[in-house]
Amino acid sequence: EGRAEEMKFGVVDVEKAIVDELYPGPNYTYKTVSFEAGTQHMDGQTALEYSRSRKSTSDFARSERQQQIIQLTLEKARASDLVNRLDISLTLFQKTSEHLTTDMNLFEALGYLNSYKDYSLITNNVINNQNFLYSTKSASGQYILLPKNKSFAAIHIYVFDLINK
C-alpha cells in the first residue's frame, strides 16, 4: 500500500535514548515511542515519530532531531538520483500526492529538485538555552526564555548571518 510505516527511511544516529509515553495516537489517544541511543535503522513512520516526539525532551532537542531527519531525507533523495530516474520519481510523486496537495506536476517538481540539487542545508542552528537564551519564570510563574545579556542583538546578528550565507 506504500504507507509511511512501510517505507524504508534509513540509518539514524540517535544521540541519547528517548522514551515518550505521551506520543499522540489514533482517536485522541496516546502511545509510547522509544528510541535507544546509537545507530538505528528506521522506516518512514519511525523517523517521523523520532522527529516529532516532544514529551521526553525539550523543544530544542526536537528541533535538532527534525533538522537531522530533513538532512538525511535530502541525502537519500540525492543518492536516489531522482532527476534522472523517472521510474523512482513517478512512484515517489504518486505516493506523496496521496498525502499532499500541490499545484505542481511531476516535471515541475523535478525541475525544482534539479535547480536545488547542490543546495547545502544549514543544520545545528537552533537558538536555545545553551547559546543565546536562558530559562527563567515570569512574575506569574510561566516558564519563559530571555536573551542572555538582556539584549536580542546577538540573536539578530546570528540570524542575519544564517540568512546571508
Short mmCIF file of C-alpha atoms in Angstrom, two decimals:
data_model
loop_
_atom_site.label_atom_id
_atom_site.label_comp_id
_atom_site.label_asym_id
_atom_site.label_seq_id
_atom_site.Cartn_x
_atom_site.Cartn_y
_atom_site.Cartn_z
CA GLU A 1 0.00 0.00 0.00
CA GLY A 2 3.00 2.32 0.36
CA ARG A 3 2.09 3.90 3.70
CA ALA A 4 4.81 5.77 5.60
CA GLU A 5 5.33 2.92 8.08
CA GLU A 6 6.13 0.55 5.21
CA MET A 7 8.68 2.80 3.54
CA LYS A 8 12.35 2.35 4.39
CA PHE A 9 13.91 5.55 5.63
CA GLY A 10 17.46 4.73 6.60
CA VAL A 11 20.03 4.84 9.35
CA VAL A 12 19.62 7.48 12.06
CA ASP A 13 22.16 8.24 14.78
CA VAL A 14 20.15 8.69 17.98
CA GLU A 15 22.26 10.84 20.30
CA LYS A 16 20.61 9.75 23.54
CA ALA A 17 17.79 7.39 24.47
CA ILE A 18 14.24 8.79 24.24
CA VAL A 19 11.06 7.48 25.84
CA ASP A 20 7.88 9.44 25.14
CA GLU A 21 4.85 7.95 26.88
CA LEU A 22 2.55 10.73 25.61
CA TYR A 23 3.07 10.47 21.84
CA PRO A 24 -0.26 11.19 20.09
CA GLY A 25 -2.01 8.03 18.92
CA PRO A 26 -5.19 7.45 16.96
CA ASN A 27 -8.55 8.87 18.10
CA TYR A 28 -7.14 11.24 20.73
CA THR A 29 -5.16 8.53 22.49
CA TYR A 30 -1.52 8.30 23.45
CA LYS A 31 1.10 5.68 22.82
CA THR A 32 4.67 5.14 23.95
CA VAL A 33 7.51 5.57 21.50
CA SER A 34 11.10 4.88 22.45
CA PHE A 35 14.47 5.08 20.78
CA GLU A 36 17.70 3.56 22.05
CA ALA A 37 20.87 5.62 21.83
CA GLY A 38 23.10 4.73 18.91
CA THR A 39 22.63 3.79 15.29
CA GLN A 40 19.03 2.88 14.47
CA HIS A 41 17.50 1.58 11.23
CA MET A 42 14.18 3.39 10.81
CA ASP A 43 11.25 3.21 8.46
CA GLY A 44 9.33 6.35 7.49
CA GLN A 45 6.83 6.17 10.36
CA THR A 46 9.55 5.62 12.95
CA ALA A 47 11.62 8.54 11.60
CA LEU A 48 8.51 10.72 11.78
CA GLU A 49 7.85 9.70 15.40
CA TYR A 50 11.52 10.28 16.27
CA SER A 51 11.42 13.79 14.84
CA ARG A 52 8.04 14.70 16.36
CA SER A 53 8.43 13.25 19.85
CA ARG A 54 8.17 16.11 22.32
CA LYS A 55 7.26 14.99 25.84
CA SER A 56 10.54 13.36 26.86
CA THR A 57 12.96 16.07 25.68
CA SER A 58 12.95 19.79 25.08
CA ASP A 59 11.53 21.63 22.08
CA PHE A 60 15.14 22.49 21.27
CA ALA A 61 16.13 18.82 21.09
CA ARG A 62 13.06 18.13 18.93
CA SER A 63 14.13 20.92 16.54
CA GLU A 64 17.58 19.35 16.27
CA ARG A 65 16.06 15.92 15.53
CA GLN A 66 13.83 17.45 12.86
CA GLN A 67 16.86 19.05 11.20
CA GLN A 68 18.63 15.69 11.36
CA ILE A 69 15.75 13.91 9.60
CA ILE A 70 15.46 16.65 6.95
CA GLN A 71 19.21 16.37 6.26
CA LEU A 72 19.00 12.57 5.96
CA THR A 73 15.98 12.90 3.64
CA LEU A 74 17.94 15.29 1.42
CA GLU A 75 20.91 12.91 1.32
CA LYS A 76 18.63 9.99 0.42
CA ALA A 77 16.98 12.00 -2.37
CA ARG A 78 20.40 12.90 -3.79
CA ALA A 79 21.60 9.30 -3.61
CA SER A 80 18.46 8.12 -5.44
CA ASP A 81 19.26 10.40 -8.41
CA LEU A 82 15.57 11.29 -8.70
CA VAL A 83 16.11 13.78 -11.53
CA ASN A 84 17.45 11.03 -13.80
CA ARG A 85 15.31 8.13 -12.51
CA LEU A 86 11.80 8.84 -13.77
CA ASP A 87 10.54 5.45 -12.52
CA ILE A 88 11.50 6.21 -8.92
CA SER A 89 10.38 9.85 -9.21
CA LEU A 90 6.95 8.87 -10.53
CA THR A 91 6.39 6.34 -7.74
CA LEU A 92 7.54 8.79 -5.07
CA PHE A 93 5.41 11.60 -6.53
CA GLN A 94 2.32 9.37 -6.61
CA LYS A 95 2.83 8.19 -3.03
CA THR A 96 3.47 11.73 -1.80
CA SER A 97 0.40 13.02 -3.64
CA GLU A 98 -1.76 10.72 -1.50
CA HIS A 99 -0.90 12.91 1.49
CA LEU A 100 -0.12 16.28 -0.08
CA THR A 101 -1.97 18.71 -2.31
CA THR A 102 0.09 20.79 -4.72
CA ASP A 103 -0.37 22.62 -8.00
CA MET A 104 2.99 21.28 -9.24
CA ASN A 105 3.14 18.37 -11.62
CA LEU A 106 5.92 15.79 -11.58
CA PHE A 107 8.08 17.59 -14.13
CA GLU A 108 7.84 20.94 -12.33
CA ALA A 109 8.84 19.22 -9.09
CA LEU A 110 11.80 17.57 -10.81
CA GLY A 111 12.78 20.96 -12.25
CA TYR A 112 12.90 22.46 -8.76
CA LEU A 113 14.80 19.44 -7.48
CA ASN A 114 17.35 19.83 -10.26
CA SER A 115 17.70 23.58 -9.60
CA TYR A 116 18.42 22.97 -5.91
CA LYS A 117 20.33 19.68 -6.15
CA ASP A 118 23.51 21.26 -4.80
CA TYR A 119 21.75 23.25 -2.08
CA SER A 120 23.54 22.99 1.24
CA LEU A 121 21.28 22.64 4.23
CA ILE A 122 22.50 24.53 7.28
CA THR A 123 21.82 22.49 10.42
CA ASN A 124 22.68 22.70 14.11
CA ASN A 125 21.38 26.26 14.27
CA VAL A 126 18.72 26.00 16.96
CA ILE A 127 18.57 29.09 19.15
CA ASN A 128 18.24 27.72 22.66
CA ASN A 129 19.21 27.98 26.30
CA GLN A 130 22.65 26.54 25.50
CA ASN A 131 23.68 29.50 23.37
CA PHE A 132 21.66 32.76 23.25
CA LEU A 133 18.88 32.30 25.80
CA TYR A 134 18.42 31.49 29.45
CA SER A 135 15.44 29.87 31.17
CA THR A 136 13.51 31.62 33.91
CA LYS A 137 9.96 32.17 35.12
CA SER A 138 7.73 35.17 34.71
CA ALA A 139 6.27 37.05 37.68
CA SER A 140 3.15 34.85 37.41
CA GLY A 141 5.14 31.59 37.21
CA GLN A 142 5.23 30.76 33.48
CA TYR A 143 8.37 29.21 32.03
CA ILE A 144 10.00 31.75 29.70
CA LEU A 145 13.18 32.23 27.73
CA LEU A 146 15.02 35.54 27.71
CA PRO A 147 18.12 36.65 25.84
CA LYS A 148 21.44 36.46 27.63
CA ASN A 149 22.88 39.90 28.39
CA LYS A 150 19.30 41.29 28.22
CA SER A 151 19.70 42.02 24.50
CA PHE A 152 18.42 40.42 21.31
CA ALA A 153 21.34 41.91 19.35
CA ALA A 154 23.41 38.70 19.29
CA ILE A 155 20.37 36.73 18.05
CA HIS A 156 19.70 39.32 15.33
CA ILE A 157 23.30 39.06 14.12
CA TYR A 158 23.22 35.25 14.22
CA VAL A 159 20.00 35.05 12.17
CA PHE A 160 21.22 37.72 9.73
CA ASP A 161 24.44 35.75 9.18
CA LEU A 162 22.49 32.50 8.64
CA ILE A 163 20.20 34.09 6.08
CA ASN A 164 23.02 35.80 4.20
CA LYS A 165 25.46 32.88 3.91
#
